[in-house]
Amino acid sequence: MGELSGKVAVITGGSSGIGLATAKKFVDAGAHVFISGRRGDELDAAVAAIGRNVTAVRGDVAEPADLDRLYARVAADKGVVHVVVANAGFVERRTLADATPEHFDRTFAINARGTFFTVQKALPLMTQGGSIVLVSSAAHLMGLPEYGTYAASKAAMRSFARTWAAELKDRKIRVNNLSPGPVDTPIIDGQFSSKEQADAARAAMRAAAPLGRFARPEELAAAVLFLASDDSSFSTGIDLVVDGGLSQV
């Protein structure tokens, strides 16, 4: 029997990176997963890679109507949600001097507002004893130049975990935050204008982390599975930092 045998899970941003690795891990643990993402071709590839017990629903967490469609599909197919992983995220490097209102609004729309309503709209389908995992970032623990808006939006997620853990305790729904460090996923390339810049940033991150490397998406997926399953049954409201020591040492 797997850790999530018979469970139904929703994973936003489930078509690549940590989200895709988590979806694979959950299916191997016995769950049926619903994954969402903005790009249809990536979702199709993810479904093929996962192979079984997966349903893809295209949508943007910044759009409430898309979240409504996601949960309408879950309700129609399964009628219940046991685990929610709010993983969809957006990062765009900007200094305080260079940031625009559009940059700020887009970052918070996906990372903070998107997470908020991903969870809120799941509640009518959640059973007693469910688990919610918010995928934040170790950036919220640090003062990284050019990541001020991103880090603040991820700090909001950490705050949500505390508040929701208290609000949902009577329903025995646990809420925990995961703060990953550097993970070698396509999101890194999207932050830079050239491969050379991205590679230089990767080298700097490796040098800064005490473990001297990037995490594999599968390592973060293992942490999400821990928080989602009964293996963490006495944990709620926590921030689990999985960053190779980057923010801790």
PDB file of C-alpha atoms in Angstrom:
ATOM      1  CA  MET A   1       0.000   0.000   0.000  1.00  0.00           C
ATOM      2  CA  GLY A   2       1.341   3.453  -0.928  1.00  0.00           C
ATOM      3  CA  GLU A   3       1.399   6.503   1.307  1.00  0.00           C
ATOM      4  CA  LEU A   4      -1.463   8.048  -0.710  1.00  0.00           C
ATOM      5  CA  SER A   5      -3.360   4.915  -1.669  1.00  0.00           C
ATOM      6  CA  GLY A   6      -6.873   5.832  -2.827  1.00  0.00           C
ATOM      7  CA  LYS A   7      -6.320   9.579  -2.380  1.00  0.00           C
ATOM      8  CA  VAL A   8      -7.214  12.340  -4.826  1.00  0.00           C
ATOM      9  CA  ALA A   9      -4.678  15.148  -5.211  1.00  0.00           C
ATOM     10  CA  VAL A  10      -4.666  18.475  -7.053  1.00  0.00           C
ATOM     11  CA  ILE A  11      -1.285  19.881  -8.120  1.00  0.00           C
ATOM     12  CA  THR A  12      -1.082  23.285  -9.761  1.00  0.00           C
ATOM     13  CA  GLY A  13       1.893  23.914 -12.002  1.00  0.00           C
ATOM     14  CA  GLY A  14       2.002  20.173 -12.486  1.00  0.00           C
ATOM     15  CA  SER A  15       3.363  20.033 -16.024  1.00  0.00           C
ATOM     16  CA  SER A  16       7.069  20.582 -15.299  1.00  0.00           C
ATOM     17  CA  GLY A  17       9.731  20.840 -12.619  1.00  0.00           C
ATOM     18  CA  ILE A  18       8.754  20.179  -9.015  1.00  0.00           C
ATOM     19  CA  GLY A  19       5.073  19.864  -9.919  1.00  0.00           C
ATOM     20  CA  LEU A  20       5.622  17.141 -12.482  1.00  0.00           C
ATOM     21  CA  ALA A  21       8.037  15.242 -10.228  1.00  0.00           C
ATOM     22  CA  THR A  22       5.458  15.469  -7.429  1.00  0.00           C
ATOM     23  CA  ALA A  23       2.673  14.196  -9.656  1.00  0.00           C
ATOM     24  CA  LYS A  24       4.782  11.166 -10.601  1.00  0.00           C
ATOM     25  CA  LYS A  25       5.645  10.551  -6.951  1.00  0.00           C
ATOM     26  CA  PHE A  26       1.999  10.802  -5.883  1.00  0.00           C
ATOM     27  CA  VAL A  27       0.818   8.368  -8.546  1.00  0.00           C
ATOM     28  CA  ASP A  28       3.509   5.897  -7.504  1.00  0.00           C
ATOM     29  CA  ALA A  29       2.205   6.336  -3.929  1.00  0.00           C
ATOM     30  CA  GLY A  30      -1.318   5.337  -5.008  1.00  0.00           C
ATOM     31  CA  ALA A  31      -3.036   8.672  -5.693  1.00  0.00           C
ATOM     32  CA  HIS A  32      -5.055   9.932  -8.638  1.00  0.00           C
ATOM     33  CA  VAL A  33      -3.694  13.366  -9.532  1.00  0.00           C
ATOM     34  CA  PHE A  34      -5.252  16.333 -11.251  1.00  0.00           C
ATOM     35  CA  ILE A  35      -2.585  18.607 -12.695  1.00  0.00           C
ATOM     36  CA  SER A  36      -3.053  22.106 -14.038  1.00  0.00           C
ATOM     37  CA  GLY A  37      -0.854  24.400 -16.092  1.00  0.00           C
ATOM     38  CA  ARG A  38      -1.087  27.181 -18.647  1.00  0.00           C
ATOM     39  CA  ARG A  39       0.432  25.415 -21.666  1.00  0.00           C
ATOM     40  CA  GLY A  40      -1.493  22.609 -23.304  1.00  0.00           C
ATOM     41  CA  ASP A  41       1.484  20.978 -25.007  1.00  0.00           C
ATOM     42  CA  GLU A  42       3.371  20.717 -21.706  1.00  0.00           C
ATOM     43  CA  LEU A  43       0.309  19.248 -20.013  1.00  0.00           C
ATOM     44  CA  ASP A  44      -0.023  16.635 -22.755  1.00  0.00           C
ATOM     45  CA  ALA A  45       3.637  15.696 -22.366  1.00  0.00           C
ATOM     46  CA  ALA A  46       3.236  15.491 -18.590  1.00  0.00           C
ATOM     47  CA  VAL A  47       0.247  13.174 -18.867  1.00  0.00           C
ATOM     48  CA  ALA A  48       2.260  10.916 -21.171  1.00  0.00           C
ATOM     49  CA  ALA A  49       5.223  10.952 -18.779  1.00  0.00           C
ATOM     50  CA  ILE A  50       3.072  10.152 -15.733  1.00  0.00           C
ATOM     51  CA  GLY A  51       1.308   7.411 -17.639  1.00  0.00           C
ATOM     52  CA  ARG A  52      -1.680   6.556 -15.444  1.00  0.00           C
ATOM     53  CA  ASN A  53      -4.078   7.920 -12.832  1.00  0.00           C
ATOM     54  CA  VAL A  54      -3.716  11.493 -14.028  1.00  0.00           C
ATOM     55  CA  THR A  55      -6.117  14.129 -15.357  1.00  0.00           C
ATOM     56  CA  ALA A  56      -4.899  17.407 -16.857  1.00  0.00           C
ATOM     57  CA  VAL A  57      -6.957  20.604 -16.792  1.00  0.00           C
ATOM     58  CA  ARG A  58      -5.486  23.599 -18.575  1.00  0.00           C
ATOM     59  CA  GLY A  59      -5.685  26.880 -16.693  1.00  0.00           C
ATOM     60  CA  ASP A  60      -3.976  29.824 -15.018  1.00  0.00           C
ATOM     61  CA  VAL A  61      -4.180  30.076 -11.210  1.00  0.00           C
ATOM     62  CA  ALA A  62      -4.315  33.864 -11.569  1.00  0.00           C
ATOM     63  CA  GLU A  63      -7.720  33.466 -13.251  1.00  0.00           C
ATOM     64  CA  PRO A  64     -10.491  32.487 -10.790  1.00  0.00           C
ATOM     65  CA  ALA A  65     -12.651  31.111 -13.614  1.00  0.00           C
ATOM     66  CA  ASP A  66      -9.859  28.677 -14.532  1.00  0.00           C
ATOM     67  CA  LEU A  67      -9.702  27.450 -10.938  1.00  0.00           C
ATOM     68  CA  ASP A  68     -13.475  26.986 -10.987  1.00  0.00           C
ATOM     69  CA  ARG A  69     -13.130  24.802 -14.094  1.00  0.00           C
ATOM     70  CA  LEU A  70     -10.390  22.774 -12.435  1.00  0.00           C
ATOM     71  CA  TYR A  71     -12.452  21.977  -9.366  1.00  0.00           C
ATOM     72  CA  ALA A  72     -15.609  21.405 -11.400  1.00  0.00           C
ATOM     73  CA  ARG A  73     -13.707  18.655 -13.212  1.00  0.00           C
ATOM     74  CA  VAL A  74     -12.462  17.199  -9.932  1.00  0.00           C
ATOM     75  CA  ALA A  75     -15.992  17.266  -8.512  1.00  0.00           C
ATOM     76  CA  ALA A  76     -17.448  15.602 -11.600  1.00  0.00           C
ATOM     77  CA  ASP A  77     -14.804  12.875 -11.802  1.00  0.00           C
ATOM     78  CA  LYS A  78     -14.021  12.130  -8.152  1.00  0.00           C
ATOM     79  CA  GLY A  79     -16.228  14.256  -5.912  1.00  0.00           C
ATOM     80  CA  VAL A  80     -13.514  14.777  -3.314  1.00  0.00           C
ATOM     81  CA  VAL A  81     -10.024  16.191  -2.758  1.00  0.00           C
ATOM     82  CA  HIS A  82      -7.668  14.827  -0.122  1.00  0.00           C
ATOM     83  CA  VAL A  83      -4.468  16.714  -0.986  1.00  0.00           C
ATOM     84  CA  VAL A  84      -3.832  20.131  -2.541  1.00  0.00           C
ATOM     85  CA  VAL A  85      -0.352  21.158  -3.666  1.00  0.00           C
ATOM     86  CA  ALA A  86      -0.251  24.859  -4.558  1.00  0.00           C
ATOM     87  CA  ASN A  87       2.871  24.765  -6.674  1.00  0.00           C
ATOM     88  CA  ALA A  88       2.263  27.127  -9.611  1.00  0.00           C
ATOM     89  CA  GLY A  89       4.722  29.989  -9.474  1.00  0.00           C
ATOM     90  CA  PHE A  90       6.203  32.902 -11.363  1.00  0.00           C
ATOM     91  CA  VAL A  91       9.572  34.631 -11.037  1.00  0.00           C
ATOM     92  CA  GLU A  92      10.866  37.701 -12.800  1.00  0.00           C
ATOM     93  CA  ARG A  93      14.030  39.482 -11.670  1.00  0.00           C
ATOM     94  CA  ARG A  94      13.617  43.202 -10.983  1.00  0.00           C
ATOM     95  CA  THR A  95      15.366  45.641  -8.681  1.00  0.00           C
ATOM     96  CA  LEU A  96      13.273  48.007  -6.578  1.00  0.00           C
ATOM     97  CA  ALA A  97      14.238  50.846  -8.923  1.00  0.00           C
ATOM     98  CA  ASP A  98      13.280  48.934 -12.065  1.00  0.00           C
ATOM     99  CA  ALA A  99      10.080  47.200 -10.933  1.00  0.00           C
ATOM    100  CA  THR A 100       6.826  48.191 -12.605  1.00  0.00           C
ATOM    101  CA  PRO A 101       3.245  47.879 -11.355  1.00  0.00           C
ATOM    102  CA  GLU A 102       2.704  45.206 -14.020  1.00  0.00           C
ATOM    103  CA  HIS A 103       5.650  43.176 -12.709  1.00  0.00           C
ATOM    104  CA  PHE A 104       4.402  43.467  -9.128  1.00  0.00           C
ATOM    105  CA  ASP A 105       0.813  42.592  -9.977  1.00  0.00           C
ATOM    106  CA  ARG A 106       1.728  39.584 -12.128  1.00  0.00           C
ATOM    107  CA  THR A 107       4.045  38.177  -9.453  1.00  0.00           C
ATOM    108  CA  PHE A 108       1.488  38.496  -6.672  1.00  0.00           C
ATOM    109  CA  ALA A 109      -1.401  37.404  -8.896  1.00  0.00           C
ATOM    110  CA  ILE A 110       0.201  33.998  -9.445  1.00  0.00           C
ATOM    111  CA  ASN A 111       2.233  33.387  -6.311  1.00  0.00           C
ATOM    112  CA  ALA A 112       0.038  34.922  -3.608  1.00  0.00           C
ATOM    113  CA  ARG A 113      -3.484  35.430  -4.961  1.00  0.00           C
ATOM    114  CA  GLY A 114      -3.284  32.272  -7.065  1.00  0.00           C
ATOM    115  CA  THR A 115      -2.275  30.227  -4.044  1.00  0.00           C
ATOM    116  CA  PHE A 116      -4.987  31.812  -1.903  1.00  0.00           C
ATOM    117  CA  PHE A 117      -7.820  30.934  -4.263  1.00  0.00           C
ATOM    118  CA  THR A 118      -6.363  27.555  -5.237  1.00  0.00           C
ATOM    119  CA  VAL A 119      -6.838  26.574  -1.603  1.00  0.00           C
ATOM    120  CA  GLN A 120     -10.072  28.446  -0.935  1.00  0.00           C
ATOM    121  CA  LYS A 121     -11.845  26.875  -3.902  1.00  0.00           C
ATOM    122  CA  ALA A 122     -10.673  23.383  -2.891  1.00  0.00           C
ATOM    123  CA  LEU A 123     -12.247  23.524   0.575  1.00  0.00           C
ATOM    124  CA  PRO A 124     -15.792  22.457  -0.381  1.00  0.00           C
ATOM    125  CA  LEU A 125     -14.338  19.216  -1.787  1.00  0.00           C
ATOM    126  CA  MET A 126     -11.887  18.515   1.020  1.00  0.00           C
ATOM    127  CA  THR A 127     -12.538  15.782   3.528  1.00  0.00           C
ATOM    128  CA  GLN A 128     -11.789  15.704   7.222  1.00  0.00           C
ATOM    129  CA  GLY A 129      -8.076  15.091   7.623  1.00  0.00           C
ATOM    130  CA  GLY A 130      -6.871  16.484   4.295  1.00  0.00           C
ATOM    131  CA  SER A 131      -3.459  17.985   3.630  1.00  0.00           C
ATOM    132  CA  ILE A 132      -2.469  21.229   1.929  1.00  0.00           C
ATOM    133  CA  VAL A 133       1.118  21.890   0.818  1.00  0.00           C
ATOM    134  CA  LEU A 134       2.199  25.346  -0.323  1.00  0.00           C
ATOM    135  CA  VAL A 135       5.359  25.379  -2.434  1.00  0.00           C
ATOM    136  CA  SER A 136       7.074  28.615  -1.483  1.00  0.00           C
ATOM    137  CA  SER A 137      10.800  29.378  -1.760  1.00  0.00           C
ATOM    138  CA  ALA A 138      13.807  29.768   0.509  1.00  0.00           C
ATOM    139  CA  ALA A 139      14.110  33.214  -1.083  1.00  0.00           C
ATOM    140  CA  HIS A 140      11.614  34.484   1.500  1.00  0.00           C
ATOM    141  CA  LEU A 141      14.251  33.810   4.179  1.00  0.00           C
ATOM    142  CA  MET A 142      16.950  35.817   2.414  1.00  0.00           C
ATOM    143  CA  GLY A 143      17.660  39.279   1.036  1.00  0.00           C
ATOM    144  CA  LEU A 144      18.440  38.502  -2.580  1.00  0.00           C
ATOM    145  CA  PRO A 145      18.881  41.510  -4.875  1.00  0.00           C
ATOM    146  CA  GLU A 146      16.437  41.539  -7.810  1.00  0.00           C
ATOM    147  CA  TYR A 147      14.123  39.053  -6.083  1.00  0.00           C
ATOM    148  CA  GLY A 148      12.308  41.428  -3.733  1.00  0.00           C
ATOM    149  CA  THR A 149       8.844  41.052  -5.244  1.00  0.00           C
ATOM    150  CA  TYR A 150       9.209  37.305  -5.695  1.00  0.00           C
ATOM    151  CA  ALA A 151      10.477  36.766  -2.147  1.00  0.00           C
ATOM    152  CA  ALA A 152       7.671  38.876  -0.701  1.00  0.00           C
ATOM    153  CA  SER A 153       5.042  36.895  -2.596  1.00  0.00           C
ATOM    154  CA  LYS A 154       6.583  33.673  -1.282  1.00  0.00           C
ATOM    155  CA  ALA A 155       6.639  35.086   2.256  1.00  0.00           C
ATOM    156  CA  ALA A 156       2.891  35.596   1.880  1.00  0.00           C
ATOM    157  CA  MET A 157       2.561  31.875   1.227  1.00  0.00           C
ATOM    158  CA  ARG A 158       4.488  31.059   4.387  1.00  0.00           C
ATOM    159  CA  SER A 159       2.103  33.368   6.296  1.00  0.00           C
ATOM    160  CA  PHE A 160      -0.920  31.658   4.731  1.00  0.00           C
ATOM    161  CA  ALA A 161       0.291  28.312   6.053  1.00  0.00           C
ATOM    162  CA  ARG A 162       0.310  29.596   9.625  1.00  0.00           C
ATOM    163  CA  THR A 163      -3.121  31.195   9.412  1.00  0.00           C
ATOM    164  CA  TRP A 164      -4.814  28.369   7.542  1.00  0.00           C
ATOM    165  CA  ALA A 165      -3.345  25.741   9.865  1.00  0.00           C
ATOM    166  CA  ALA A 166      -5.186  27.534  12.682  1.00  0.00           C
ATOM    167  CA  GLU A 167      -8.389  28.146  10.725  1.00  0.00           C
ATOM    168  CA  LEU A 168      -8.713  24.575   9.446  1.00  0.00           C
ATOM    169  CA  LYS A 169      -7.628  22.650  12.543  1.00  0.00           C
ATOM    170  CA  ASP A 170     -11.193  21.767  13.524  1.00  0.00           C
ATOM    171  CA  ARG A 171     -11.590  20.060  10.139  1.00  0.00           C
ATOM    172  CA  LYS A 172      -8.317  18.226  10.792  1.00  0.00           C
ATOM    173  CA  ILE A 173      -6.854  19.668   7.602  1.00  0.00           C
ATOM    174  CA  ARG A 174      -3.114  20.168   7.910  1.00  0.00           C
ATOM    175  CA  VAL A 175      -1.427  23.063   6.093  1.00  0.00           C
ATOM    176  CA  ASN A 176       2.332  23.195   5.629  1.00  0.00           C
ATOM    177  CA  ASN A 177       4.795  25.271   3.656  1.00  0.00           C
ATOM    178  CA  LEU A 178       7.746  23.962   1.649  1.00  0.00           C
ATOM    179  CA  SER A 179      10.661  26.297   0.922  1.00  0.00           C
ATOM    180  CA  PRO A 180      12.898  24.884  -1.836  1.00  0.00           C
ATOM    181  CA  GLY A 181      16.331  26.226  -2.615  1.00  0.00           C
ATOM    182  CA  PRO A 182      17.946  26.047  -6.040  1.00  0.00           C
ATOM    183  CA  VAL A 183      16.396  23.343  -8.210  1.00  0.00           C
ATOM    184  CA  ASP A 184      17.622  22.831 -11.755  1.00  0.00           C
ATOM    185  CA  THR A 185      14.374  23.352 -13.648  1.00  0.00           C
ATOM    186  CA  PRO A 186      13.464  25.420 -16.741  1.00  0.00           C
ATOM    187  CA  ILE A 187      12.343  28.317 -14.520  1.00  0.00           C
ATOM    188  CA  ILE A 188      16.013  29.298 -14.116  1.00  0.00           C
ATOM    189  CA  ASP A 189      16.550  29.779 -17.852  1.00  0.00           C
ATOM    190  CA  GLY A 190      13.467  31.972 -18.063  1.00  0.00           C
ATOM    191  CA  GLN A 191      15.024  34.520 -15.703  1.00  0.00           C
ATOM    192  CA  PHE A 192      17.979  35.344 -17.969  1.00  0.00           C
ATOM    193  CA  SER A 193      18.414  36.661 -21.490  1.00  0.00           C
ATOM    194  CA  SER A 194      21.122  34.195 -22.526  1.00  0.00           C
ATOM    195  CA  LYS A 195      22.356  30.683 -21.778  1.00  0.00           C
ATOM    196  CA  GLU A 196      25.663  32.136 -20.594  1.00  0.00           C
ATOM    197  CA  GLN A 197      23.931  34.272 -17.971  1.00  0.00           C
ATOM    198  CA  ALA A 198      21.805  31.338 -16.799  1.00  0.00           C
ATOM    199  CA  ASP A 199      24.849  29.081 -16.538  1.00  0.00           C
ATOM    200  CA  ALA A 200      26.734  31.744 -14.569  1.00  0.00           C
ATOM    201  CA  ALA A 201      23.813  32.045 -12.166  1.00  0.00           C
ATOM    202  CA  ARG A 202      23.729  28.272 -11.741  1.00  0.00           C
ATOM    203  CA  ALA A 203      27.433  28.254 -10.897  1.00  0.00           C
ATOM    204  CA  ALA A 204      26.979  31.015  -8.320  1.00  0.00           C
ATOM    205  CA  MET A 205      24.076  29.187  -6.675  1.00  0.00           C
ATOM    206  CA  ARG A 206      26.051  25.949  -6.486  1.00  0.00           C
ATOM    207  CA  ALA A 207      28.963  27.769  -4.891  1.00  0.00           C
ATOM    208  CA  ALA A 208      26.688  29.455  -2.321  1.00  0.00           C
ATOM    209  CA  ALA A 209      24.912  26.262  -1.188  1.00  0.00           C
ATOM    210  CA  PRO A 210      26.769  24.278   1.503  1.00  0.00           C
ATOM    211  CA  LEU A 211      25.906  21.029  -0.291  1.00  0.00           C
ATOM    212  CA  GLY A 212      27.490  22.466  -3.442  1.00  0.00           C
ATOM    213  CA  ARG A 213      24.795  21.448  -5.898  1.00  0.00           C
ATOM    214  CA  PHE A 214      21.263  21.952  -7.098  1.00  0.00           C
ATOM    215  CA  ALA A 215      18.437  19.796  -5.853  1.00  0.00           C
ATOM    216  CA  ARG A 216      16.815  17.338  -8.199  1.00  0.00           C
ATOM    217  CA  PRO A 217      13.060  17.881  -8.655  1.00  0.00           C
ATOM    218  CA  GLU A 218      12.569  14.365  -7.274  1.00  0.00           C
ATOM    219  CA  GLU A 219      14.140  15.410  -3.966  1.00  0.00           C
ATOM    220  CA  LEU A 220      11.599  18.184  -3.565  1.00  0.00           C
ATOM    221  CA  ALA A 221       8.816  15.823  -4.611  1.00  0.00           C
ATOM    222  CA  ALA A 222       9.839  13.492  -1.787  1.00  0.00           C
ATOM    223  CA  ALA A 223       9.478  16.397   0.656  1.00  0.00           C
ATOM    224  CA  VAL A 224       6.034  17.250  -0.738  1.00  0.00           C
ATOM    225  CA  LEU A 225       4.973  13.617  -0.365  1.00  0.00           C
ATOM    226  CA  PHE A 226       6.142  13.665   3.252  1.00  0.00           C
ATOM    227  CA  LEU A 227       4.025  16.747   3.996  1.00  0.00           C
ATOM    228  CA  ALA A 228       1.029  15.390   2.079  1.00  0.00           C
ATOM    229  CA  SER A 229       0.990  11.961   3.698  1.00  0.00           C
ATOM    230  CA  ASP A 230       0.438  10.631   7.201  1.00  0.00           C
ATOM    231  CA  ASP A 231       4.228  10.437   7.591  1.00  0.00           C
ATOM    232  CA  SER A 232       3.941  14.072   8.735  1.00  0.00           C
ATOM    233  CA  SER A 233       0.709  13.554  10.700  1.00  0.00           C
ATOM    234  CA  PHE A 234       1.870  15.710  13.648  1.00  0.00           C
ATOM    235  CA  SER A 235       3.071  18.634  11.521  1.00  0.00           C
ATOM    236  CA  THR A 236       0.953  21.634  10.608  1.00  0.00           C
ATOM    237  CA  GLY A 237       1.816  25.269  10.049  1.00  0.00           C
ATOM    238  CA  ILE A 238       5.502  24.475   9.530  1.00  0.00           C
ATOM    239  CA  ASP A 239       8.013  25.720   6.981  1.00  0.00           C
ATOM    240  CA  LEU A 240      10.081  22.791   5.717  1.00  0.00           C
ATOM    241  CA  VAL A 241      13.247  24.255   4.185  1.00  0.00           C
ATOM    242  CA  VAL A 242      14.872  22.039   1.545  1.00  0.00           C
ATOM    243  CA  ASP A 243      17.613  24.240   0.138  1.00  0.00           C
ATOM    244  CA  GLY A 244      20.949  22.461   0.548  1.00  0.00           C
ATOM    245  CA  GLY A 245      21.689  24.748   3.496  1.00  0.00           C
ATOM    246  CA  LEU A 246      21.632  27.899   1.360  1.00  0.00           C
ATOM    247  CA  SER A 247      19.486  29.955   3.751  1.00  0.00           C
ATOM    248  CA  GLN A 248      20.471  28.119   6.932  1.00  0.00           C
ATOM    249  CA  VAL A 249      24.260  28.128   7.215  1.00  0.00           C
TER     250      VAL A 249
END
